[in-house]
mmCIF file of C-alpha atoms in Angstrom:
data_model
loop_
_atom_site.group_PDB
_atom_site.id
_atom_site.type_symbol
_atom_site.label_atom_id
_atom_site.label_comp_id
_atom_site.label_asym_id
_atom_site.label_seq_id
_atom_site.Cartn_x
_atom_site.Cartn_y
_atom_site.Cartn_z
ATOM 1 C CA MET A 17 15.887 -22.295 -21.173
ATOM 2 C CA VAL A 18 12.912 -19.958 -21.679
ATOM 3 C CA LEU A 19 13.387 -18.216 -18.342
ATOM 4 C CA ASP A 20 17.169 -17.969 -18.721
ATOM 5 C CA ARG A 21 16.845 -16.375 -22.173
ATOM 6 C CA VAL A 22 14.166 -13.918 -21.119
ATOM 7 C CA ARG A 23 16.100 -12.923 -17.986
ATOM 8 C CA SER A 24 19.181 -12.182 -20.071
ATOM 9 C CA HIS A 25 17.296 -9.767 -22.366
ATOM 10 C CA LEU A 26 14.705 -8.143 -20.127
ATOM 11 C CA PRO A 27 13.725 -4.682 -21.404
ATOM 12 C CA GLN A 28 13.915 -1.595 -19.226
ATOM 13 C CA PRO A 29 10.844 -1.912 -16.990
ATOM 14 C CA ARG A 30 8.091 0.681 -17.156
ATOM 15 C CA TRP A 31 6.032 1.534 -14.092
ATOM 16 C CA GLU A 32 3.124 3.615 -12.847
ATOM 17 C CA ARG A 33 1.500 4.539 -9.549
ATOM 18 C CA ILE A 34 -2.002 3.284 -8.914
ATOM 19 C CA ASP A 35 -4.493 3.226 -6.050
ATOM 20 C CA LEU A 36 -4.136 0.349 -3.612
ATOM 21 C CA ALA A 37 -7.730 -0.663 -4.391
ATOM 22 C CA GLU A 38 -6.724 -1.295 -8.038
ATOM 23 C CA ALA A 39 -3.431 -3.101 -7.343
ATOM 24 C CA ALA A 40 -4.619 -6.725 -7.103
ATOM 25 C CA GLY A 41 -2.825 -8.885 -9.669
ATOM 26 C CA ARG A 42 -0.207 -6.240 -10.492
ATOM 27 C CA VAL A 43 3.537 -6.653 -9.869
ATOM 28 C CA LEU A 44 5.093 -4.415 -7.242
ATOM 29 C CA ALA A 45 7.837 -2.123 -8.580
ATOM 30 C CA GLU A 46 9.140 -0.817 -5.247
ATOM 31 C CA THR A 47 10.113 -2.089 -1.826
ATOM 32 C CA LEU A 48 7.683 -1.505 1.012
ATOM 33 C CA ALA A 49 8.899 -0.753 4.536
ATOM 34 C CA ALA A 50 7.015 -0.848 7.827
ATOM 35 C CA ASP A 51 6.118 2.638 9.010
ATOM 36 C CA ARG A 52 5.983 1.479 12.640
ATOM 37 C CA ASP A 53 6.505 -1.650 14.728
ATOM 38 C CA ALA A 54 4.081 -4.507 14.035
ATOM 39 C CA PRO A 55 2.335 -5.043 16.296
ATOM 40 C CA PRO A 56 2.797 -1.498 17.614
ATOM 41 C CA PHE A 57 2.266 -2.680 21.210
ATOM 42 C CA ASP A 58 2.267 -5.922 23.194
ATOM 43 C CA ARG A 59 -1.002 -7.389 21.893
ATOM 44 C CA SER A 60 -3.244 -9.981 23.500
ATOM 45 C CA MET A 61 -3.800 -13.045 21.365
ATOM 46 C CA ARG A 62 -6.806 -14.265 23.386
ATOM 47 C CA ASP A 63 -9.831 -13.164 25.349
ATOM 48 C CA GLY A 64 -8.980 -13.628 29.012
ATOM 49 C CA TYR A 65 -7.051 -11.969 31.799
ATOM 50 C CA ALA A 66 -3.788 -10.047 31.728
ATOM 51 C CA VAL A 67 -1.758 -11.211 34.725
ATOM 52 C CA ARG A 68 1.715 -11.528 36.212
ATOM 53 C CA ALA A 69 2.922 -15.095 35.681
ATOM 54 C CA ALA A 70 4.605 -15.094 39.108
ATOM 55 C CA ASP A 71 1.192 -14.742 40.856
ATOM 56 C CA LEU A 72 -0.232 -18.004 39.502
ATOM 57 C CA PRO A 73 -1.899 -20.251 40.410
ATOM 58 C CA GLY A 74 -4.167 -18.352 42.744
ATOM 59 C CA ALA A 75 -6.967 -15.837 43.207
ATOM 60 C CA LEU A 76 -6.479 -12.376 41.682
ATOM 61 C CA ALA A 77 -8.337 -9.106 42.093
ATOM 62 C CA VAL A 78 -9.835 -7.853 38.818
ATOM 63 C CA ILE A 79 -9.061 -4.127 38.637
ATOM 64 C CA GLY A 80 -10.525 -3.305 35.223
ATOM 65 C CA GLU A 81 -10.869 -4.337 31.629
ATOM 66 C CA VAL A 82 -9.370 -3.403 28.276
ATOM 67 C CA ARG A 83 -10.704 -4.082 24.803
ATOM 68 C CA ALA A 84 -9.288 -3.610 21.316
ATOM 69 C CA GLY A 85 -9.053 0.056 20.426
ATOM 70 C CA THR A 86 -8.600 1.209 24.027
ATOM 71 C CA ALA A 87 -5.788 1.203 26.596
ATOM 72 C CA PHE A 88 -5.748 0.458 30.321
ATOM 73 C CA ARG A 89 -4.450 3.541 32.100
ATOM 74 C CA GLY A 90 -3.196 1.837 35.227
ATOM 75 C CA SER A 91 -0.741 -0.947 35.955
ATOM 76 C CA VAL A 92 -1.159 -4.579 37.007
ATOM 77 C CA GLY A 93 0.332 -5.106 40.462
ATOM 78 C CA GLU A 94 0.870 -8.100 42.719
ATOM 79 C CA CYS A 95 -2.105 -10.526 42.706
ATOM 80 C CA GLN A 96 -4.061 -8.328 40.290
ATOM 81 C CA ALA A 97 -5.575 -8.995 36.857
ATOM 82 C CA VAL A 98 -7.204 -7.010 34.054
ATOM 83 C CA GLU A 99 -9.891 -8.564 31.882
ATOM 84 C CA ILE A 100 -8.639 -8.297 28.293
ATOM 85 C CA MET A 101 -10.034 -8.906 24.828
ATOM 86 C CA THR A 102 -8.251 -10.258 21.746
ATOM 87 C CA GLY A 103 -6.249 -7.540 20.017
ATOM 88 C CA ALA A 104 -6.121 -5.223 23.009
ATOM 89 C CA PRO A 105 -2.836 -3.813 24.358
ATOM 90 C CA VAL A 106 -1.457 -5.690 27.368
ATOM 91 C CA PRO A 107 -1.436 -3.384 30.420
ATOM 92 C CA ASP A 108 1.797 -2.306 32.069
ATOM 93 C CA GLY A 109 2.918 -4.761 34.731
ATOM 94 C CA ALA A 110 1.272 -7.805 33.114
ATOM 95 C CA ASP A 111 3.495 -10.353 31.367
ATOM 96 C CA ALA A 112 1.025 -13.081 30.338
ATOM 97 C CA VAL A 113 -2.610 -13.617 29.328
ATOM 98 C CA VAL A 114 -4.716 -16.434 30.736
ATOM 99 C CA MET A 115 -7.427 -17.649 28.373
ATOM 100 C CA LEU A 116 -11.001 -16.979 29.501
ATOM 101 C CA GLU A 117 -11.878 -20.679 29.612
ATOM 102 C CA HIS A 118 -9.035 -21.344 32.058
ATOM 103 C CA ALA A 119 -10.348 -18.855 34.630
ATOM 104 C CA ARG A 120 -13.337 -18.684 36.989
ATOM 105 C CA ARG A 121 -14.741 -15.219 37.633
ATOM 106 C CA ARG A 122 -16.495 -14.367 40.927
ATOM 107 C CA ASP A 123 -17.547 -10.721 41.088
ATOM 108 C CA ALA A 124 -14.309 -8.679 41.405
ATOM 109 C CA GLU A 125 -12.061 -11.739 41.699
ATOM 110 C CA VAL A 126 -10.826 -14.383 39.265
ATOM 111 C CA GLU A 127 -9.571 -17.820 40.276
ATOM 112 C CA ILE A 128 -6.874 -19.390 38.083
ATOM 113 C CA ASP A 129 -5.815 -22.936 38.960
ATOM 114 C CA GLY A 130 -2.893 -23.426 36.564
ATOM 115 C CA GLY A 131 0.316 -21.557 35.917
ATOM 116 C CA VAL A 132 1.377 -19.729 32.753
ATOM 117 C CA GLN A 133 4.678 -18.915 31.111
ATOM 118 C CA THR A 134 5.906 -15.349 30.826
ATOM 119 C CA GLY A 135 4.818 -14.035 27.421
ATOM 120 C CA GLN A 136 2.068 -16.632 27.003
ATOM 121 C CA ASN A 137 -0.721 -15.520 24.628
ATOM 122 C CA ILE A 138 1.030 -12.211 23.907
ATOM 123 C CA SER A 139 2.331 -10.965 20.551
ATOM 124 C CA ARG A 140 5.265 -8.788 21.519
ATOM 125 C CA GLN A 141 5.688 -5.312 20.049
ATOM 126 C CA GLY A 142 7.761 -5.532 16.854
ATOM 127 C CA SER A 143 7.649 -9.352 16.751
ATOM 128 C CA GLU A 144 6.221 -9.256 13.196
ATOM 129 C CA ALA A 145 8.267 -6.309 11.885
ATOM 130 C CA ARG A 146 10.232 -3.355 13.204
ATOM 131 C CA ALA A 147 9.739 0.180 11.918
ATOM 132 C CA GLY A 148 11.837 0.519 8.755
ATOM 133 C CA ASP A 149 12.001 -3.220 8.045
ATOM 134 C CA VAL A 150 11.390 -4.231 4.408
ATOM 135 C CA VAL A 151 8.088 -6.099 4.403
ATOM 136 C CA ALA A 152 7.688 -6.566 0.631
ATOM 137 C CA ALA A 153 10.267 -6.615 -2.166
ATOM 138 C CA ALA A 154 9.843 -5.371 -5.712
ATOM 139 C CA GLY A 155 8.851 -8.156 -8.094
ATOM 140 C CA VAL A 156 6.073 -9.801 -6.073
ATOM 141 C CA ARG A 157 2.570 -10.119 -7.472
ATOM 142 C CA ILE A 158 0.075 -8.293 -5.292
ATOM 143 C CA ASP A 159 -2.556 -10.656 -3.918
ATOM 144 C CA TYR A 160 -5.024 -10.132 -1.083
ATOM 145 C CA SER A 161 -2.320 -10.569 1.574
ATOM 146 C CA TYR A 162 -0.067 -7.917 -0.015
ATOM 147 C CA ALA A 163 -3.098 -5.627 -0.353
ATOM 148 C CA ALA A 164 -3.652 -6.019 3.389
ATOM 149 C CA LEU A 165 0.051 -5.416 4.018
ATOM 150 C CA GLY A 166 0.008 -2.200 1.985
ATOM 151 C CA ALA A 167 -3.035 -0.983 3.906
ATOM 152 C CA SER A 168 -1.429 -1.881 7.254
ATOM 153 C CA ILE A 169 1.533 0.415 6.548
ATOM 154 C CA GLY A 170 -0.636 3.268 5.320
ATOM 155 C CA ARG A 171 0.054 3.038 1.585
ATOM 156 C CA THR A 172 -2.897 4.318 -0.422
ATOM 157 C CA ARG A 173 -0.940 4.183 -3.715
ATOM 158 C CA LEU A 174 1.657 1.717 -4.944
ATOM 159 C CA LYS A 175 4.313 1.774 -7.642
ATOM 160 C CA VAL A 176 3.677 -1.159 -9.999
ATOM 161 C CA PHE A 177 5.084 -2.373 -13.300
ATOM 162 C CA HIS A 178 3.099 -1.816 -16.465
ATOM 163 C CA ARG A 179 1.139 -4.840 -17.614
ATOM 164 C CA PRO A 180 2.889 -6.203 -20.719
ATOM 165 C CA GLU A 181 0.991 -6.232 -23.995
ATOM 166 C CA VAL A 182 0.929 -9.675 -25.600
ATOM 167 C CA ALA A 183 0.150 -10.019 -29.298
ATOM 168 C CA ILE A 184 -1.972 -13.021 -30.323
ATOM 169 C CA VAL A 185 -1.447 -14.204 -33.882
ATOM 170 C CA ALA A 186 -3.685 -17.074 -35.021
ATOM 171 C CA THR A 187 -2.650 -18.705 -38.295
ATOM 172 C CA GLY A 188 -4.221 -21.019 -40.819
ATOM 173 C CA ASP A 189 -6.496 -20.947 -43.872
ATOM 174 C CA GLU A 190 -8.982 -23.080 -41.925
ATOM 175 C CA ILE A 191 -9.455 -20.449 -39.169
ATOM 176 C CA VAL A 192 -12.425 -18.082 -39.300
ATOM 177 C CA PRO A 193 -13.617 -15.397 -36.860
ATOM 178 C CA VAL A 194 -15.740 -16.486 -33.908
ATOM 179 C CA ASP A 195 -18.857 -14.761 -35.281
ATOM 180 C CA ALA A 196 -18.551 -16.408 -38.718
ATOM 181 C CA THR A 197 -20.573 -19.372 -39.961
ATOM 182 C CA PRO A 198 -17.815 -21.865 -40.803
ATOM 183 C CA GLU A 199 -17.785 -24.177 -43.773
ATOM 184 C CA PRO A 200 -17.487 -27.882 -42.897
ATOM 185 C CA PHE A 201 -13.713 -27.654 -43.445
ATOM 186 C CA GLN A 202 -13.248 -24.543 -41.273
ATOM 187 C CA ILE A 203 -13.007 -23.923 -37.524
ATOM 188 C CA ARG A 204 -13.651 -20.865 -35.391
ATOM 189 C CA ASN A 205 -10.743 -19.038 -33.781
ATOM 190 C CA SER A 206 -10.998 -20.594 -30.305
ATOM 191 C CA ASN A 207 -7.253 -20.457 -29.616
ATOM 192 C CA ALA A 208 -7.188 -16.666 -29.603
ATOM 193 C CA ALA A 209 -10.028 -16.703 -27.062
ATOM 194 C CA SER A 210 -8.278 -19.162 -24.738
ATOM 195 C CA LEU A 211 -4.938 -17.344 -25.011
ATOM 196 C CA ALA A 212 -6.575 -13.991 -24.251
ATOM 197 C CA ALA A 213 -8.108 -15.460 -21.102
ATOM 198 C CA GLN A 214 -4.791 -17.008 -20.039
ATOM 199 C CA ILE A 215 -2.867 -13.806 -20.738
ATOM 200 C CA ALA A 216 -5.310 -11.689 -18.734
ATOM 201 C CA ARG A 217 -5.214 -14.143 -15.829
ATOM 202 C CA ALA A 218 -1.402 -13.998 -15.851
ATOM 203 C CA GLY A 219 -1.426 -10.199 -15.655
ATOM 204 C CA GLY A 220 -0.895 -9.308 -19.321
ATOM 205 C CA VAL A 221 -2.970 -7.306 -21.789
ATOM 206 C CA PRO A 222 -4.042 -9.424 -24.786
ATOM 207 C CA ARG A 223 -3.836 -7.790 -28.214
ATOM 208 C CA HIS A 224 -5.763 -9.556 -30.968
ATOM 209 C CA LEU A 225 -4.296 -9.335 -34.461
ATOM 210 C CA PRO A 226 -5.948 -10.378 -37.731
ATOM 211 C CA ILE A 227 -6.006 -14.075 -38.583
ATOM 212 C CA VAL A 228 -2.963 -14.931 -40.693
ATOM 213 C CA ARG A 229 -3.395 -16.963 -43.854
ATOM 214 C CA ASP A 230 -0.927 -19.646 -44.972
ATOM 215 C CA ASP A 231 0.962 -17.148 -47.090
ATOM 216 C CA LEU A 232 4.523 -15.992 -46.439
ATOM 217 C CA ASP A 233 3.977 -12.303 -47.270
ATOM 218 C CA ASN A 234 0.785 -12.023 -45.231
ATOM 219 C CA THR A 235 2.373 -13.848 -42.293
ATOM 220 C CA ARG A 236 5.447 -11.617 -42.343
ATOM 221 C CA ALA A 237 3.349 -8.431 -42.499
ATOM 222 C CA VAL A 238 1.204 -9.373 -39.502
ATOM 223 C CA LEU A 239 4.227 -10.544 -37.500
ATOM 224 C CA GLU A 240 5.995 -7.208 -38.089
ATOM 225 C CA TRP A 241 2.937 -5.559 -36.576
ATOM 226 C CA ALA A 242 2.868 -8.071 -33.717
ATOM 227 C CA PHE A 243 6.425 -7.261 -32.634
ATOM 228 C CA GLU A 244 5.286 -3.813 -31.549
ATOM 229 C CA SER A 245 3.993 -5.643 -28.459
ATOM 230 C CA ASP A 246 6.066 -6.807 -25.480
ATOM 231 C CA LEU A 247 5.636 -10.527 -26.218
ATOM 232 C CA VAL A 248 4.303 -12.386 -29.248
ATOM 233 C CA LEU A 249 2.304 -15.621 -29.154
ATOM 234 C CA ILE A 250 1.649 -17.391 -32.455
ATOM 235 C CA SER A 251 -0.929 -20.161 -32.641
ATOM 236 C CA GLY A 252 -0.475 -22.712 -35.419
ATOM 237 C CA GLY A 253 1.757 -22.853 -38.484
ATOM 238 C CA VAL A 254 4.843 -24.070 -36.608
ATOM 239 C CA SER A 255 4.857 -27.715 -37.705
ATOM 240 C CA ARG A 256 6.776 -29.120 -40.664
ATOM 241 C CA GLY A 257 3.869 -29.137 -43.113
ATOM 242 C CA LYS A 258 4.053 -27.839 -46.669
ATOM 243 C CA TYR A 259 1.944 -24.771 -45.828
ATOM 244 C CA ASP A 260 3.412 -23.976 -42.415
ATOM 245 C CA VAL A 261 5.146 -20.672 -43.136
ATOM 246 C CA VAL A 262 5.549 -19.132 -39.672
ATOM 247 C CA GLU A 263 9.190 -20.124 -39.204
ATOM 248 C CA PRO A 264 10.259 -18.867 -42.681
ATOM 249 C CA ALA A 265 8.410 -15.603 -42.000
ATOM 250 C CA LEU A 266 10.168 -15.234 -38.655
ATOM 251 C CA ALA A 267 13.512 -16.040 -40.251
ATOM 252 C CA SER A 268 12.937 -13.288 -42.811
ATOM 253 C CA LEU A 269 12.607 -10.889 -39.864
ATOM 254 C CA GLY A 270 16.030 -11.937 -38.582
ATOM 255 C CA ALA A 271 14.695 -14.215 -35.852
ATOM 256 C CA GLU A 272 17.046 -16.116 -33.571
ATOM 257 C CA PHE A 273 15.567 -19.546 -32.804
ATOM 258 C CA PHE A 274 16.407 -21.083 -29.429
ATOM 259 C CA PHE A 275 14.419 -24.285 -29.980
ATOM 260 C CA ASP A 276 11.713 -25.548 -32.327
ATOM 261 C CA ARG A 277 10.651 -28.747 -30.566
ATOM 262 C CA VAL A 278 9.998 -29.865 -26.977
ATOM 263 C CA ALA A 279 9.692 -33.350 -25.492
ATOM 264 C CA MET A 280 6.104 -32.936 -24.332
ATOM 265 C CA GLN A 281 2.668 -33.825 -25.582
ATOM 266 C CA PRO A 282 0.617 -31.977 -26.493
ATOM 267 C CA GLY A 283 2.980 -29.261 -27.615
ATOM 268 C CA GLN A 284 5.934 -30.947 -29.352
ATOM 269 C CA PRO A 285 6.270 -28.497 -32.292
ATOM 270 C CA THR A 286 6.721 -25.408 -30.115
ATOM 271 C CA VAL A 287 9.080 -22.665 -31.300
ATOM 272 C CA PHE A 288 10.823 -20.171 -29.045
ATOM 273 C CA GLY A 289 13.005 -17.304 -30.157
ATOM 274 C CA ARG A 290 13.615 -13.584 -30.426
ATOM 275 C CA ALA A 291 13.038 -11.156 -33.273
ATOM 276 C CA CYS A 292 12.895 -7.376 -33.559
ATOM 277 C CA GLY A 293 14.101 -7.189 -29.948
ATOM 278 C CA LYS A 294 11.074 -9.129 -28.614
ATOM 279 C CA PHE A 295 10.530 -12.746 -27.595
ATOM 280 C CA PHE A 296 8.054 -14.979 -29.372
ATOM 281 C CA LEU A 297 6.560 -18.410 -28.815
ATOM 282 C CA GLY A 298 5.084 -20.332 -31.709
ATOM 283 C CA LEU A 299 2.479 -22.655 -30.203
ATOM 284 C CA PRO A 300 0.907 -25.660 -31.927
ATOM 285 C CA GLY A 301 -2.558 -25.059 -33.326
ATOM 286 C CA ASN A 302 -4.479 -27.797 -31.498
ATOM 287 C CA PRO A 303 -6.431 -26.227 -28.609
ATOM 288 C CA ALA A 304 -4.968 -28.445 -25.857
ATOM 289 C CA ALA A 305 -1.441 -27.857 -27.143
ATOM 290 C CA THR A 306 -2.003 -24.100 -27.181
ATOM 291 C CA MET A 307 -3.357 -24.106 -23.631
ATOM 292 C CA VAL A 308 -0.694 -26.399 -22.170
ATOM 293 C CA THR A 309 2.304 -24.755 -23.825
ATOM 294 C CA PHE A 310 1.111 -21.371 -22.615
ATOM 295 C CA GLU A 311 0.929 -22.608 -19.021
ATOM 296 C CA VAL A 312 4.240 -24.521 -19.123
ATOM 297 C CA LEU A 313 6.346 -22.111 -21.206
ATOM 298 C CA ALA A 314 4.689 -18.785 -21.999
ATOM 299 C CA ARG A 315 3.203 -17.975 -18.615
ATOM 300 C CA ALA A 316 6.556 -17.870 -16.831
ATOM 301 C CA ALA A 317 8.044 -15.765 -19.647
ATOM 302 C CA LEU A 318 5.131 -13.342 -19.347
ATOM 303 C CA ASP A 319 5.688 -13.162 -15.580
ATOM 304 C CA LEU A 320 9.294 -12.094 -16.153
ATOM 305 C CA VAL A 321 8.379 -9.474 -18.749
ATOM 306 C CA ALA A 322 5.786 -8.182 -16.254
ATOM 307 C CA GLY A 323 8.507 -7.675 -13.637
ATOM 308 C CA HIS A 324 7.798 -10.740 -11.502
ATOM 309 C CA ALA A 325 10.990 -11.741 -9.688
ATOM 310 C CA ALA A 326 10.308 -15.453 -9.180
ATOM 311 C CA PRO A 327 7.768 -16.982 -11.585
ATOM 312 C CA LEU A 328 6.595 -20.442 -10.612
ATOM 313 C CA LEU A 329 4.631 -23.093 -12.458
ATOM 314 C CA PRO A 330 1.399 -23.953 -10.612
ATOM 315 C CA PHE A 331 2.275 -27.632 -10.047
ATOM 316 C CA SER A 332 0.919 -29.610 -7.120
ATOM 317 C CA TYR A 333 0.393 -33.271 -6.233
ATOM 318 C CA ALA A 334 -2.716 -35.420 -5.981
ATOM 319 C CA LYS A 335 -3.510 -39.117 -5.583
ATOM 320 C CA LEU A 336 -4.579 -41.083 -8.639
ATOM 321 C CA ALA A 337 -8.196 -42.148 -8.376
ATOM 322 C CA ARG A 338 -7.714 -45.105 -10.747
ATOM 323 C CA ASP A 339 -5.037 -47.118 -12.529
ATOM 324 C CA PHE A 340 -3.540 -45.318 -15.479
ATOM 325 C CA HIS A 341 -1.498 -46.339 -18.551
ATOM 326 C CA GLN A 342 0.471 -44.169 -20.972
ATOM 327 C CA HIS A 343 3.095 -44.476 -23.679
ATOM 328 C CA ALA A 344 6.635 -43.651 -22.532
ATOM 329 C CA GLY A 345 9.004 -41.188 -24.155
ATOM 330 C CA LEU A 346 7.340 -37.813 -23.605
ATOM 331 C CA THR A 347 6.068 -35.769 -20.696
ATOM 332 C CA ARG A 348 2.331 -35.723 -21.266
ATOM 333 C CA PHE A 349 -0.188 -33.223 -19.956
ATOM 334 C CA LEU A 350 -3.593 -34.885 -19.954
ATOM 335 C CA PRO A 351 -6.921 -33.267 -19.012
ATOM 336 C CA ALA A 352 -8.082 -34.357 -15.585
ATOM 337 C CA THR A 353 -10.331 -33.459 -12.685
ATOM 338 C CA VAL A 354 -9.031 -32.964 -9.159
ATOM 339 C CA LEU A 355 -11.549 -33.409 -6.358
ATOM 340 C CA ASP A 356 -10.844 -33.885 -2.645
ATOM 341 C CA GLY A 357 -7.148 -34.468 -3.303
ATOM 342 C CA GLU A 358 -7.706 -37.148 -5.953
ATOM 343 C CA VAL A 359 -7.015 -36.764 -9.675
ATOM 344 C CA THR A 360 -8.936 -38.615 -12.382
ATOM 345 C CA PRO A 361 -7.823 -38.502 -16.044
ATOM 346 C CA ILE A 362 -10.645 -37.503 -18.395
ATOM 347 C CA ASP A 363 -11.400 -39.599 -21.448
ATOM 348 C CA TRP A 364 -10.770 -37.445 -24.488
ATOM 349 C CA SER A 365 -10.304 -37.776 -28.213
ATOM 350 C CA GLY A 366 -7.050 -35.856 -28.542
ATOM 351 C CA SER A 367 -5.678 -32.341 -28.339
ATOM 352 C CA GLY A 368 -8.498 -30.857 -30.410
ATOM 353 C CA ASP A 369 -11.197 -31.969 -27.936
ATOM 354 C CA ILE A 370 -12.285 -28.613 -26.482
ATOM 355 C CA ASN A 371 -15.298 -30.174 -24.743
ATOM 356 C CA ALA A 372 -13.075 -32.450 -22.654
ATOM 357 C CA LEU A 373 -10.736 -29.570 -21.888
ATOM 358 C CA ALA A 374 -13.651 -27.497 -20.596
ATOM 359 C CA ARG A 375 -14.655 -30.315 -18.223
ATOM 360 C CA ALA A 376 -11.119 -30.517 -16.788
ATOM 361 C CA ASN A 377 -9.837 -28.399 -13.916
ATOM 362 C CA ALA A 378 -6.208 -29.583 -14.178
ATOM 363 C CA PHE A 379 -3.700 -31.428 -16.342
ATOM 364 C CA LEU A 380 -2.107 -34.658 -15.140
ATOM 365 C CA ALA A 381 1.661 -34.415 -15.800
ATOM 366 C CA THR A 382 3.273 -37.782 -16.531
ATOM 367 C CA ASP A 383 6.819 -39.083 -16.163
ATOM 368 C CA PRO A 384 8.283 -39.790 -19.636
ATOM 369 C CA ALA A 385 10.065 -42.889 -18.310
ATOM 370 C CA ARG A 386 6.940 -44.603 -16.959
ATOM 371 C CA THR A 387 4.057 -46.422 -18.594
ATOM 372 C CA GLU A 388 2.014 -47.719 -15.639
ATOM 373 C CA TYR A 389 0.541 -45.902 -12.648
ATOM 374 C CA ALA A 390 -1.508 -47.492 -9.863
ATOM 375 C CA ALA A 391 -4.499 -45.997 -8.079
ATOM 376 C CA GLY A 392 -3.408 -44.245 -4.913
ATOM 377 C CA GLU A 393 -0.037 -43.054 -6.263
ATOM 378 C CA TRP A 394 0.905 -39.415 -5.873
ATOM 379 C CA VAL A 395 1.303 -37.714 -9.257
ATOM 380 C CA ARG A 396 2.027 -34.175 -10.434
ATOM 381 C CA VAL A 397 -0.854 -32.023 -11.617
ATOM 382 C CA LEU A 398 -0.763 -28.647 -13.332
ATOM 383 C CA ALA A 399 -3.534 -26.305 -12.248
ATOM 384 C CA LYS A 400 -5.737 -25.193 -15.161
#
């Protein structure tokens, strides 16, 4: 539902041109086309000898050599060969490359005992892309492979979407700034720190707003300010408690609520909606719930707002290292460690246990219909 709603109300995208060297992690806002064939010539895939397949097996006269960055000026004729290095252009007349280890060189002659197929060990001109072919579509996130692709087609600057600004609103009378000395009944604002890190990793720009007290007027005032951003994330104040005033404050701003509960733990009392023309997610205040609901719900929404065409959750599979038991009824995301393809749930004391969360490198995602898992089973894990 989150992705469908965000897709249906995406704002007009903003973009800028930046240097290729600064483009990692940004979302491409244009299509890229090959400026020439790739490879631009028939390219040798191996060190060896460029030959005519019809001449093998047999002894061939070596008439020269060619290495990457040069070209052989002659042509390979009957019973001739040219020594060739990986990446070099295949000489005219040759139609295959014999690997070095399959040949025996004696002075100006090479003996090749086996045959080869026409085209063997050659990347044909244009086999990867033809000049003018689209090699990258708008909406992809630029990683190291797309950076290499941009460089290979001569693009020193790229058109990318602006990074969306994401407002972080932490709520609760018990929350104090990180640099404060808390009373025994207070806690430092760790959720804003974790959300800022998650937002930045997902390609957004975190915007910290003042801590909101459990007061309707104060909450409404800060939220009005928050909706100047592209997306609003609210931590805490979304449960059904007497002093949870986030939903009434949002309602007073004309919010449309799409849901206010999800069948997952941690993260059940999560609110999703739209107000002042912007989307918001109200995340539970417990640290694990804030982290998990961002990864499962907010991250994909942020990807869409950032211009990403196909956001994906970072799920994978791993084998359980030990037997595991859970209560049925909800999809649970439990802190775990994944090592050498095996996942081990971490013992923890609940969704406020930041120390256990820091030790984890993934979340084990359970099936709400199951209670028992055996060691060796493949289970879903969410990368942390």
